[in-house]
Amino acid sequence: LAMLAAVGWPVSELFDGRLSERLGLPSDLVNPDAAGIGLAPSVLNGGLGKVTIAYWLAVAAAGAIVENAASDRLKEAARVGSFRAPGDLGFDPLGLYPTDEAAATLSFDEQSAVFDLTEKLAAAVGGDEPTPEEAKETKVDTRNALVDIARGRMIEQELTHGRTAMLAIVGFVVQEFITKVPVVEETPQFFIPNEDEVQAEIEILEVARVSVEVVVDVVKSALASVAPH
């Protein structure tokens, strides 16, 4: 949630006012300037009352659906005796979470860590290499150790990014409450391109528009030439 908020906060300040102006709708930003950039609505900034009730109902409904799905997955995991972390909905469309088939693609450092783990296990049981029965008795499955390490690192990275995003969103809130300046204008080097970049983008869009018009004219001419008279 914090990562989504850290992205959504500056994006709303950059585009909400401009989109509202183009669609002929009132902006939900607080004190927008001539460029359409304003403070994001929040408890400290105010402006939450301007947001339509339909939006809050949709957010509450979506949150209830997600929480219900999470509860069902936890109950199913408890029923079959498997472990599932709270909030783990199994949502991984890009396939980033390591699977049981991912051992061959893991890094050398992870393989080294498992090698060290296997050596320690062998020393503990007094043999050269632990048998599957010995591994089972010591609660270590050497076949899945690589994947378990990769999963642990993935979870640690997600926690790190989430905590960083928490600090970022709190910083946005406090900064805007004190300065009354949108964060995208307080640190424009991160959010707003300079004039040269804007001009280059305008030129690229103009070239693209002319190119599309030329292609459309050619297609129309071709169709007109083959159409029966």
JSON list of C-alpha atoms in Angstrom, two decimals:
[
{"chain": "A", "resi": 1, "resn": "LEU", "atom": "CA", "xyz": [0.00, 0.00, 0.00]},
{"chain": "A", "resi": 2, "resn": "ALA", "atom": "CA", "xyz": [2.80, 2.42, 0.87]},
{"chain": "A", "resi": 3, "resn": "MET", "atom": "CA", "xyz": [4.54, 1.77, -2.45]},
{"chain": "A", "resi": 4, "resn": "LEU", "atom": "CA", "xyz": [1.31, 2.44, -4.36]},
{"chain": "A", "resi": 5, "resn": "ALA", "atom": "CA", "xyz": [0.73, 5.60, -2.30]},
{"chain": "A", "resi": 6, "resn": "ALA", "atom": "CA", "xyz": [4.29, 6.85, -2.92]},
{"chain": "A", "resi": 7, "resn": "VAL", "atom": "CA", "xyz": [3.63, 6.59, -6.66]},
{"chain": "A", "resi": 8, "resn": "GLY", "atom": "CA", "xyz": [0.02, 7.78, -6.63]},
{"chain": "A", "resi": 9, "resn": "TRP", "atom": "CA", "xyz": [0.68, 10.93, -4.59]},
{"chain": "A", "resi": 10, "resn": "PRO", "atom": "CA", "xyz": [2.97, 12.75, -7.08]},
{"chain": "A", "resi": 11, "resn": "VAL", "atom": "CA", "xyz": [1.13, 11.31, -10.10]},
{"chain": "A", "resi": 12, "resn": "SER", "atom": "CA", "xyz": [-2.15, 12.78, -8.84]},
{"chain": "A", "resi": 13, "resn": "GLU", "atom": "CA", "xyz": [-0.53, 16.18, -8.35]},
{"chain": "A", "resi": 14, "resn": "LEU", "atom": "CA", "xyz": [0.94, 16.12, -11.85]},
{"chain": "A", "resi": 15, "resn": "PHE", "atom": "CA", "xyz": [-2.04, 14.88, -13.84]},
{"chain": "A", "resi": 16, "resn": "ASP", "atom": "CA", "xyz": [-5.33, 15.20, -11.92]},
{"chain": "A", "resi": 17, "resn": "GLY", "atom": "CA", "xyz": [-5.70, 18.93, -12.52]},
{"chain": "A", "resi": 18, "resn": "ARG", "atom": "CA", "xyz": [-4.72, 18.71, -16.18]},
{"chain": "A", "resi": 19, "resn": "LEU", "atom": "CA", "xyz": [-7.02, 15.79, -16.91]},
{"chain": "A", "resi": 20, "resn": "SER", "atom": "CA", "xyz": [-9.88, 17.49, -15.10]},
{"chain": "A", "resi": 21, "resn": "GLU", "atom": "CA", "xyz": [-9.35, 20.64, -17.15]},
{"chain": "A", "resi": 22, "resn": "ARG", "atom": "CA", "xyz": [-9.37, 18.73, -20.44]},
{"chain": "A", "resi": 23, "resn": "LEU", "atom": "CA", "xyz": [-12.50, 16.81, -19.47]},
{"chain": "A", "resi": 24, "resn": "GLY", "atom": "CA", "xyz": [-14.24, 19.93, -18.23]},
{"chain": "A", "resi": 25, "resn": "LEU", "atom": "CA", "xyz": [-14.45, 18.65, -14.65]},
{"chain": "A", "resi": 26, "resn": "PRO", "atom": "CA", "xyz": [-13.49, 20.33, -11.36]},
{"chain": "A", "resi": 27, "resn": "SER", "atom": "CA", "xyz": [-10.09, 19.39, -9.97]},
{"chain": "A", "resi": 28, "resn": "ASP", "atom": "CA", "xyz": [-9.92, 17.54, -6.65]},
{"chain": "A", "resi": 29, "resn": "LEU", "atom": "CA", "xyz": [-6.48, 19.00, -5.88]},
{"chain": "A", "resi": 30, "resn": "VAL", "atom": "CA", "xyz": [-6.08, 21.59, -3.13]},
{"chain": "A", "resi": 31, "resn": "ASN", "atom": "CA", "xyz": [-5.18, 25.10, -4.36]},
{"chain": "A", "resi": 32, "resn": "PRO", "atom": "CA", "xyz": [-4.16, 24.15, -7.93]},
{"chain": "A", "resi": 33, "resn": "ASP", "atom": "CA", "xyz": [-2.03, 26.70, -9.75]},
{"chain": "A", "resi": 34, "resn": "ALA", "atom": "CA", "xyz": [-2.24, 27.89, -13.35]},
{"chain": "A", "resi": 35, "resn": "ALA", "atom": "CA", "xyz": [-0.40, 24.77, -14.52]},
{"chain": "A", "resi": 36, "resn": "GLY", "atom": "CA", "xyz": [-3.02, 22.54, -12.89]},
{"chain": "A", "resi": 37, "resn": "ILE", "atom": "CA", "xyz": [-0.65, 21.32, -10.16]},
{"chain": "A", "resi": 38, "resn": "GLY", "atom": "CA", "xyz": [-1.88, 21.38, -6.58]},
{"chain": "A", "resi": 39, "resn": "LEU", "atom": "CA", "xyz": [-1.68, 19.64, -3.22]},
{"chain": "A", "resi": 40, "resn": "ALA", "atom": "CA", "xyz": [-2.94, 16.07, -3.07]},
{"chain": "A", "resi": 41, "resn": "PRO", "atom": "CA", "xyz": [-6.09, 15.76, -0.91]},
{"chain": "A", "resi": 42, "resn": "SER", "atom": "CA", "xyz": [-5.26, 14.39, 2.55]},
{"chain": "A", "resi": 43, "resn": "VAL", "atom": "CA", "xyz": [-6.18, 14.77, 6.20]},
{"chain": "A", "resi": 44, "resn": "LEU", "atom": "CA", "xyz": [-3.56, 17.50, 6.69]},
{"chain": "A", "resi": 45, "resn": "ASN", "atom": "CA", "xyz": [-3.94, 19.18, 3.29]},
{"chain": "A", "resi": 46, "resn": "GLY", "atom": "CA", "xyz": [-7.73, 19.01, 3.32]},
{"chain": "A", "resi": 47, "resn": "GLY", "atom": "CA", "xyz": [-9.79, 18.49, 0.20]},
{"chain": "A", "resi": 48, "resn": "LEU", "atom": "CA", "xyz": [-11.06, 15.00, 1.04]},
{"chain": "A", "resi": 49, "resn": "GLY", "atom": "CA", "xyz": [-14.61, 16.33, 1.12]},
{"chain": "A", "resi": 50, "resn": "LYS", "atom": "CA", "xyz": [-14.35, 17.20, -2.57]},
{"chain": "A", "resi": 51, "resn": "VAL", "atom": "CA", "xyz": [-13.88, 13.55, -3.53]},
{"chain": "A", "resi": 52, "resn": "THR", "atom": "CA", "xyz": [-17.14, 11.96, -4.68]},
{"chain": "A", "resi": 53, "resn": "ILE", "atom": "CA", "xyz": [-18.79, 9.42, -2.39]},
{"chain": "A", "resi": 54, "resn": "ALA", "atom": "CA", "xyz": [-18.87, 6.92, -5.27]},
{"chain": "A", "resi": 55, "resn": "TYR", "atom": "CA", "xyz": [-15.07, 6.75, -5.17]},
{"chain": "A", "resi": 56, "resn": "TRP", "atom": "CA", "xyz": [-15.00, 5.97, -1.44]},
{"chain": "A", "resi": 57, "resn": "LEU", "atom": "CA", "xyz": [-17.68, 3.28, -1.88]},
{"chain": "A", "resi": 58, "resn": "ALA", "atom": "CA", "xyz": [-15.68, 1.71, -4.73]},
{"chain": "A", "resi": 59, "resn": "VAL", "atom": "CA", "xyz": [-12.49, 1.74, -2.62]},
{"chain": "A", "resi": 60, "resn": "ALA", "atom": "CA", "xyz": [-14.29, 0.16, 0.35]},
{"chain": "A", "resi": 61, "resn": "ALA", "atom": "CA", "xyz": [-15.84, -2.52, -1.86]},
{"chain": "A", "resi": 62, "resn": "ALA", "atom": "CA", "xyz": [-12.52, -3.34, -3.52]},
{"chain": "A", "resi": 63, "resn": "GLY", "atom": "CA", "xyz": [-10.79, -3.51, -0.13]},
{"chain": "A", "resi": 64, "resn": "ALA", "atom": "CA", "xyz": [-13.49, -5.84, 1.24]},
{"chain": "A", "resi": 65, "resn": "ILE", "atom": "CA", "xyz": [-13.12, -8.17, -1.75]},
{"chain": "A", "resi": 66, "resn": "VAL", "atom": "CA", "xyz": [-9.33, -8.35, -1.36]},
{"chain": "A", "resi": 67, "resn": "GLU", "atom": "CA", "xyz": [-9.52, -8.93, 2.40]},
{"chain": "A", "resi": 68, "resn": "ASN", "atom": "CA", "xyz": [-12.10, -11.67, 1.92]},
{"chain": "A", "resi": 69, "resn": "ALA", "atom": "CA", "xyz": [-9.87, -13.38, -0.64]},
{"chain": "A", "resi": 70, "resn": "ALA", "atom": "CA", "xyz": [-6.91, -13.16, 1.75]},
{"chain": "A", "resi": 71, "resn": "SER", "atom": "CA", "xyz": [-8.96, -14.64, 4.58]},
{"chain": "A", "resi": 72, "resn": "ASP", "atom": "CA", "xyz": [-10.10, -17.54, 2.39]},
{"chain": "A", "resi": 73, "resn": "ARG", "atom": "CA", "xyz": [-6.50, -18.32, 1.37]},
{"chain": "A", "resi": 74, "resn": "LEU", "atom": "CA", "xyz": [-5.33, -18.31, 5.00]},
{"chain": "A", "resi": 75, "resn": "LYS", "atom": "CA", "xyz": [-8.17, -20.63, 6.02]},
{"chain": "A", "resi": 76, "resn": "GLU", "atom": "CA", "xyz": [-7.37, -23.00, 3.16]},
{"chain": "A", "resi": 77, "resn": "ALA", "atom": "CA", "xyz": [-3.67, -22.99, 4.07]},
{"chain": "A", "resi": 78, "resn": "ALA", "atom": "CA", "xyz": [-4.52, -23.79, 7.69]},
{"chain": "A", "resi": 79, "resn": "ARG", "atom": "CA", "xyz": [-6.84, -26.60, 6.55]},
{"chain": "A", "resi": 80, "resn": "VAL", "atom": "CA", "xyz": [-4.16, -28.35, 4.47]},
{"chain": "A", "resi": 81, "resn": "GLY", "atom": "CA", "xyz": [-1.42, -27.64, 7.01]},
{"chain": "A", "resi": 82, "resn": "SER", "atom": "CA", "xyz": [0.72, -25.32, 4.88]},
{"chain": "A", "resi": 83, "resn": "PHE", "atom": "CA", "xyz": [2.18, -21.93, 5.76]},
{"chain": "A", "resi": 84, "resn": "ARG", "atom": "CA", "xyz": [1.01, -18.78, 4.03]},
{"chain": "A", "resi": 85, "resn": "ALA", "atom": "CA", "xyz": [1.99, -15.29, 5.09]},
{"chain": "A", "resi": 86, "resn": "PRO", "atom": "CA", "xyz": [-0.81, -12.79, 5.81]},
{"chain": "A", "resi": 87, "resn": "GLY", "atom": "CA", "xyz": [-1.43, -10.62, 2.76]},
{"chain": "A", "resi": 88, "resn": "ASP", "atom": "CA", "xyz": [-0.05, -13.22, 0.36]},
{"chain": "A", "resi": 89, "resn": "LEU", "atom": "CA", "xyz": [-2.76, -13.44, -2.30]},
{"chain": "A", "resi": 90, "resn": "GLY", "atom": "CA", "xyz": [-0.65, -15.31, -4.80]},
{"chain": "A", "resi": 91, "resn": "PHE", "atom": "CA", "xyz": [-0.71, -12.31, -7.15]},
{"chain": "A", "resi": 92, "resn": "ASP", "atom": "CA", "xyz": [2.43, -12.59, -9.25]},
{"chain": "A", "resi": 93, "resn": "PRO", "atom": "CA", "xyz": [1.59, -11.87, -12.91]},
{"chain": "A", "resi": 94, "resn": "LEU", "atom": "CA", "xyz": [5.26, -11.37, -13.87]},
{"chain": "A", "resi": 95, "resn": "GLY", "atom": "CA", "xyz": [6.40, -14.57, -12.19]},
{"chain": "A", "resi": 96, "resn": "LEU", "atom": "CA", "xyz": [8.99, -12.86, -9.99]},
{"chain": "A", "resi": 97, "resn": "TYR", "atom": "CA", "xyz": [8.46, -15.06, -6.93]},
{"chain": "A", "resi": 98, "resn": "PRO", "atom": "CA", "xyz": [10.83, -18.08, -7.09]},
{"chain": "A", "resi": 99, "resn": "THR", "atom": "CA", "xyz": [9.13, -21.41, -7.79]},
{"chain": "A", "resi": 100, "resn": "ASP", "atom": "CA", "xyz": [10.28, -24.97, -7.19]},
{"chain": "A", "resi": 101, "resn": "GLU", "atom": "CA", "xyz": [11.57, -25.07, -10.78]},
{"chain": "A", "resi": 102, "resn": "ALA", "atom": "CA", "xyz": [13.73, -21.94, -10.34]},
{"chain": "A", "resi": 103, "resn": "ALA", "atom": "CA", "xyz": [16.75, -23.56, -8.63]},
{"chain": "A", "resi": 104, "resn": "ALA", "atom": "CA", "xyz": [18.77, -23.73, -11.84]},
{"chain": "A", "resi": 105, "resn": "THR", "atom": "CA", "xyz": [18.54, -19.96, -12.42]},
{"chain": "A", "resi": 106, "resn": "LEU", "atom": "CA", "xyz": [19.56, -18.78, -8.95]},
{"chain": "A", "resi": 107, "resn": "SER", "atom": "CA", "xyz": [22.79, -16.89, -8.39]},
{"chain": "A", "resi": 108, "resn": "PHE", "atom": "CA", "xyz": [26.13, -18.37, -7.32]},
{"chain": "A", "resi": 109, "resn": "ASP", "atom": "CA", "xyz": [25.89, -16.70, -3.92]},
{"chain": "A", "resi": 110, "resn": "GLU", "atom": "CA", "xyz": [22.64, -18.49, -3.19]},
{"chain": "A", "resi": 111, "resn": "GLN", "atom": "CA", "xyz": [24.09, -21.82, -4.33]},
{"chain": "A", "resi": 112, "resn": "SER", "atom": "CA", "xyz": [27.13, -21.23, -2.10]},
{"chain": "A", "resi": 113, "resn": "ALA", "atom": "CA", "xyz": [24.88, -20.56, 0.87]},
{"chain": "A", "resi": 114, "resn": "VAL", "atom": "CA", "xyz": [23.11, -23.86, 0.32]},
{"chain": "A", "resi": 115, "resn": "PHE", "atom": "CA", "xyz": [26.45, -25.66, -0.09]},
{"chain": "A", "resi": 116, "resn": "ASP", "atom": "CA", "xyz": [27.55, -24.30, 3.29]},
{"chain": "A", "resi": 117, "resn": "LEU", "atom": "CA", "xyz": [24.23, -25.35, 4.79]},
{"chain": "A", "resi": 118, "resn": "THR", "atom": "CA", "xyz": [24.65, -28.88, 3.42]},
{"chain": "A", "resi": 119, "resn": "GLU", "atom": "CA", "xyz": [28.20, -29.13, 4.80]},
{"chain": "A", "resi": 120, "resn": "LYS", "atom": "CA", "xyz": [27.03, -28.08, 8.26]},
{"chain": "A", "resi": 121, "resn": "LEU", "atom": "CA", "xyz": [24.24, -30.61, 8.10]},
{"chain": "A", "resi": 122, "resn": "ALA", "atom": "CA", "xyz": [26.66, -33.35, 7.08]},
{"chain": "A", "resi": 123, "resn": "ALA", "atom": "CA", "xyz": [28.96, -32.49, 9.98]},
{"chain": "A", "resi": 124, "resn": "ALA", "atom": "CA", "xyz": [26.05, -32.52, 12.39]},
{"chain": "A", "resi": 125, "resn": "VAL", "atom": "CA", "xyz": [24.96, -36.02, 11.44]},
{"chain": "A", "resi": 126, "resn": "GLY", "atom": "CA", "xyz": [28.55, -37.31, 11.22]},
{"chain": "A", "resi": 127, "resn": "GLY", "atom": "CA", "xyz": [28.54, -38.27, 7.55]},
{"chain": "A", "resi": 128, "resn": "ASP", "atom": "CA", "xyz": [29.96, -37.07, 4.30]},
{"chain": "A", "resi": 129, "resn": "GLU", "atom": "CA", "xyz": [26.60, -36.20, 2.78]},
{"chain": "A", "resi": 130, "resn": "PRO", "atom": "CA", "xyz": [23.15, -36.20, 4.38]},
{"chain": "A", "resi": 131, "resn": "THR", "atom": "CA", "xyz": [20.68, -38.77, 3.13]},
{"chain": "A", "resi": 132, "resn": "PRO", "atom": "CA", "xyz": [17.08, -37.72, 2.37]},
{"chain": "A", "resi": 133, "resn": "GLU", "atom": "CA", "xyz": [15.99, -39.37, 5.62]},
{"chain": "A", "resi": 134, "resn": "GLU", "atom": "CA", "xyz": [18.62, -37.45, 7.61]},
{"chain": "A", "resi": 135, "resn": "ALA", "atom": "CA", "xyz": [17.64, -34.20, 5.92]},
{"chain": "A", "resi": 136, "resn": "LYS", "atom": "CA", "xyz": [14.02, -34.86, 6.76]},
{"chain": "A", "resi": 137, "resn": "GLU", "atom": "CA", "xyz": [14.85, -35.60, 10.40]},
{"chain": "A", "resi": 138, "resn": "THR", "atom": "CA", "xyz": [16.73, -32.30, 10.75]},
{"chain": "A", "resi": 139, "resn": "LYS", "atom": "CA", "xyz": [13.90, -30.38, 9.06]},
{"chain": "A", "resi": 140, "resn": "VAL", "atom": "CA", "xyz": [16.13, -29.33, 6.13]},
{"chain": "A", "resi": 141, "resn": "ASP", "atom": "CA", "xyz": [15.14, -30.25, 2.58]},
{"chain": "A", "resi": 142, "resn": "THR", "atom": "CA", "xyz": [18.32, -29.77, 0.54]},
{"chain": "A", "resi": 143, "resn": "ARG", "atom": "CA", "xyz": [16.38, -30.07, -2.72]},
{"chain": "A", "resi": 144, "resn": "ASN", "atom": "CA", "xyz": [14.33, -26.97, -1.95]},
{"chain": "A", "resi": 145, "resn": "ALA", "atom": "CA", "xyz": [16.91, -25.03, 0.04]},
{"chain": "A", "resi": 146, "resn": "LEU", "atom": "CA", "xyz": [17.93, -22.86, -2.93]},
{"chain": "A", "resi": 147, "resn": "VAL", "atom": "CA", "xyz": [14.37, -21.85, -3.63]},
{"chain": "A", "resi": 148, "resn": "ASP", "atom": "CA", "xyz": [13.69, -21.20, 0.05]},
{"chain": "A", "resi": 149, "resn": "ILE", "atom": "CA", "xyz": [16.69, -18.85, 0.24]},
{"chain": "A", "resi": 150, "resn": "ALA", "atom": "CA", "xyz": [15.59, -17.02, -2.92]},
{"chain": "A", "resi": 151, "resn": "ARG", "atom": "CA", "xyz": [12.06, -16.65, -1.55]},
{"chain": "A", "resi": 152, "resn": "GLY", "atom": "CA", "xyz": [13.41, -15.31, 1.72]},
{"chain": "A", "resi": 153, "resn": "ARG", "atom": "CA", "xyz": [15.49, -12.71, -0.11]},
{"chain": "A", "resi": 154, "resn": "MET", "atom": "CA", "xyz": [12.50, -11.72, -2.23]},
{"chain": "A", "resi": 155, "resn": "ILE", "atom": "CA", "xyz": [10.40, -11.19, 0.90]},
{"chain": "A", "resi": 156, "resn": "GLU", "atom": "CA", "xyz": [13.21, -9.17, 2.52]},
{"chain": "A", "resi": 157, "resn": "GLN", "atom": "CA", "xyz": [13.48, -6.95, -0.57]},
{"chain": "A", "resi": 158, "resn": "GLU", "atom": "CA", "xyz": [9.74, -6.37, -0.58]},
{"chain": "A", "resi": 159, "resn": "LEU", "atom": "CA", "xyz": [9.83, -5.42, 3.10]},
{"chain": "A", "resi": 160, "resn": "THR", "atom": "CA", "xyz": [12.74, -3.05, 2.48]},
{"chain": "A", "resi": 161, "resn": "HIS", "atom": "CA", "xyz": [10.99, -1.34, -0.42]},
{"chain": "A", "resi": 162, "resn": "GLY", "atom": "CA", "xyz": [7.74, -1.15, 1.52]},
{"chain": "A", "resi": 163, "resn": "ARG", "atom": "CA", "xyz": [9.40, 0.48, 4.52]},
{"chain": "A", "resi": 164, "resn": "THR", "atom": "CA", "xyz": [11.23, 2.94, 2.27]},
{"chain": "A", "resi": 165, "resn": "ALA", "atom": "CA", "xyz": [7.92, 3.82, 0.64]},
{"chain": "A", "resi": 166, "resn": "MET", "atom": "CA", "xyz": [6.39, 4.37, 4.11]},
{"chain": "A", "resi": 167, "resn": "LEU", "atom": "CA", "xyz": [9.10, 6.91, 4.88]},
{"chain": "A", "resi": 168, "resn": "ALA", "atom": "CA", "xyz": [8.57, 8.53, 1.48]},
{"chain": "A", "resi": 169, "resn": "ILE", "atom": "CA", "xyz": [4.80, 8.97, 1.82]},
{"chain": "A", "resi": 170, "resn": "VAL", "atom": "CA", "xyz": [5.17, 10.33, 5.37]},
{"chain": "A", "resi": 171, "resn": "GLY", "atom": "CA", "xyz": [7.78, 12.74, 4.03]},
{"chain": "A", "resi": 172, "resn": "PHE", "atom": "CA", "xyz": [5.37, 13.90, 1.31]},
{"chain": "A", "resi": 173, "resn": "VAL", "atom": "CA", "xyz": [2.64, 14.56, 3.87]},
{"chain": "A", "resi": 174, "resn": "VAL", "atom": "CA", "xyz": [4.84, 16.41, 6.37]},
{"chain": "A", "resi": 175, "resn": "GLN", "atom": "CA", "xyz": [6.63, 18.43, 3.69]},
{"chain": "A", "resi": 176, "resn": "GLU", "atom": "CA", "xyz": [3.41, 19.66, 2.12]},
{"chain": "A", "resi": 177, "resn": "PHE", "atom": "CA", "xyz": [1.82, 20.40, 5.51]},
{"chain": "A", "resi": 178, "resn": "ILE", "atom": "CA", "xyz": [4.77, 22.61, 6.47]},
{"chain": "A", "resi": 179, "resn": "THR", "atom": "CA", "xyz": [5.58, 24.30, 3.16]},
{"chain": "A", "resi": 180, "resn": "LYS", "atom": "CA", "xyz": [2.11, 24.27, 1.51]},
{"chain": "A", "resi": 181, "resn": "VAL", "atom": "CA", "xyz": [3.94, 23.52, -1.75]},
{"chain": "A", "resi": 182, "resn": "PRO", "atom": "CA", "xyz": [3.22, 20.37, -3.82]},
{"chain": "A", "resi": 183, "resn": "VAL", "atom": "CA", "xyz": [6.03, 17.86, -3.55]},
{"chain": "A", "resi": 184, "resn": "VAL", "atom": "CA", "xyz": [6.37, 17.77, -7.34]},
{"chain": "A", "resi": 185, "resn": "GLU", "atom": "CA", "xyz": [7.16, 21.50, -7.31]},
{"chain": "A", "resi": 186, "resn": "GLU", "atom": "CA", "xyz": [9.26, 21.35, -4.16]},
{"chain": "A", "resi": 187, "resn": "THR", "atom": "CA", "xyz": [11.60, 18.85, -5.87]},
{"chain": "A", "resi": 188, "resn": "PRO", "atom": "CA", "xyz": [10.88, 19.40, -9.58]},
{"chain": "A", "resi": 189, "resn": "GLN", "atom": "CA", "xyz": [14.09, 17.71, -10.67]},
{"chain": "A", "resi": 190, "resn": "PHE", "atom": "CA", "xyz": [12.46, 14.37, -9.85]},
{"chain": "A", "resi": 191, "resn": "PHE", "atom": "CA", "xyz": [9.03, 14.96, -11.35]},
{"chain": "A", "resi": 192, "resn": "ILE", "atom": "CA", "xyz": [8.94, 17.81, -13.86]},
{"chain": "A", "resi": 193, "resn": "PRO", "atom": "CA", "xyz": [11.07, 17.78, -17.04]},
{"chain": "A", "resi": 194, "resn": "ASN", "atom": "CA", "xyz": [13.00, 20.88, -18.00]},
{"chain": "A", "resi": 195, "resn": "GLU", "atom": "CA", "xyz": [11.99, 23.19, -20.87]},
{"chain": "A", "resi": 196, "resn": "ASP", "atom": "CA", "xyz": [14.27, 21.49, -23.41]},
{"chain": "A", "resi": 197, "resn": "GLU", "atom": "CA", "xyz": [12.73, 18.10, -22.69]},
{"chain": "A", "resi": 198, "resn": "VAL", "atom": "CA", "xyz": [9.21, 19.53, -22.94]},
{"chain": "A", "resi": 199, "resn": "GLN", "atom": "CA", "xyz": [10.02, 21.18, -26.27]},
{"chain": "A", "resi": 200, "resn": "ALA", "atom": "CA", "xyz": [11.53, 17.96, -27.59]},
{"chain": "A", "resi": 201, "resn": "GLU", "atom": "CA", "xyz": [8.42, 16.05, -26.55]},
{"chain": "A", "resi": 202, "resn": "ILE", "atom": "CA", "xyz": [6.20, 18.59, -28.30]},
{"chain": "A", "resi": 203, "resn": "GLU", "atom": "CA", "xyz": [8.25, 18.28, -31.48]},
{"chain": "A", "resi": 204, "resn": "ILE", "atom": "CA", "xyz": [8.11, 14.49, -31.37]},
{"chain": "A", "resi": 205, "resn": "LEU", "atom": "CA", "xyz": [4.33, 14.58, -30.90]},
{"chain": "A", "resi": 206, "resn": "GLU", "atom": "CA", "xyz": [3.99, 17.00, -33.82]},
{"chain": "A", "resi": 207, "resn": "VAL", "atom": "CA", "xyz": [6.06, 14.75, -36.07]},
{"chain": "A", "resi": 208, "resn": "ALA", "atom": "CA", "xyz": [3.96, 11.77, -35.01]},
{"chain": "A", "resi": 209, "resn": "ARG", "atom": "CA", "xyz": [0.74, 13.68, -35.72]},
{"chain": "A", "resi": 210, "resn": "VAL", "atom": "CA", "xyz": [1.87, 14.70, -39.21]},
{"chain": "A", "resi": 211, "resn": "SER", "atom": "CA", "xyz": [3.06, 11.16, -39.93]},
{"chain": "A", "resi": 212, "resn": "VAL", "atom": "CA", "xyz": [-0.32, 9.73, -38.95]},
{"chain": "A", "resi": 213, "resn": "GLU", "atom": "CA", "xyz": [-2.10, 12.28, -41.14]},
{"chain": "A", "resi": 214, "resn": "VAL", "atom": "CA", "xyz": [0.11, 11.36, -44.11]},
{"chain": "A", "resi": 215, "resn": "VAL", "atom": "CA", "xyz": [-0.53, 7.64, -43.61]},
{"chain": "A", "resi": 216, "resn": "VAL", "atom": "CA", "xyz": [-4.29, 8.23, -43.33]},
{"chain": "A", "resi": 217, "resn": "ASP", "atom": "CA", "xyz": [-4.28, 10.30, -46.54]},
{"chain": "A", "resi": 218, "resn": "VAL", "atom": "CA", "xyz": [-2.35, 7.59, -48.39]},
{"chain": "A", "resi": 219, "resn": "VAL", "atom": "CA", "xyz": [-4.75, 4.89, -47.20]},
{"chain": "A", "resi": 220, "resn": "LYS", "atom": "CA", "xyz": [-7.76, 6.99, -48.20]},
{"chain": "A", "resi": 221, "resn": "SER", "atom": "CA", "xyz": [-6.28, 7.61, -51.64]},
{"chain": "A", "resi": 222, "resn": "ALA", "atom": "CA", "xyz": [-5.56, 3.90, -52.11]},
{"chain": "A", "resi": 223, "resn": "LEU", "atom": "CA", "xyz": [-9.07, 2.93, -51.09]},
{"chain": "A", "resi": 224, "resn": "ALA", "atom": "CA", "xyz": [-10.58, 5.58, -53.34]},
{"chain": "A", "resi": 225, "resn": "SER", "atom": "CA", "xyz": [-8.58, 4.33, -56.34]},
{"chain": "A", "resi": 226, "resn": "VAL", "atom": "CA", "xyz": [-9.74, 0.72, -55.96]},
{"chain": "A", "resi": 227, "resn": "ALA", "atom": "CA", "xyz": [-13.33, 1.50, -55.03]},
{"chain": "A", "resi": 228, "resn": "PRO", "atom": "CA", "xyz": [-15.88, 0.80, -57.80]},
{"chain": "A", "resi": 229, "resn": "HIS", "atom": "CA", "xyz": [-17.30, 3.90, -59.44]}
]
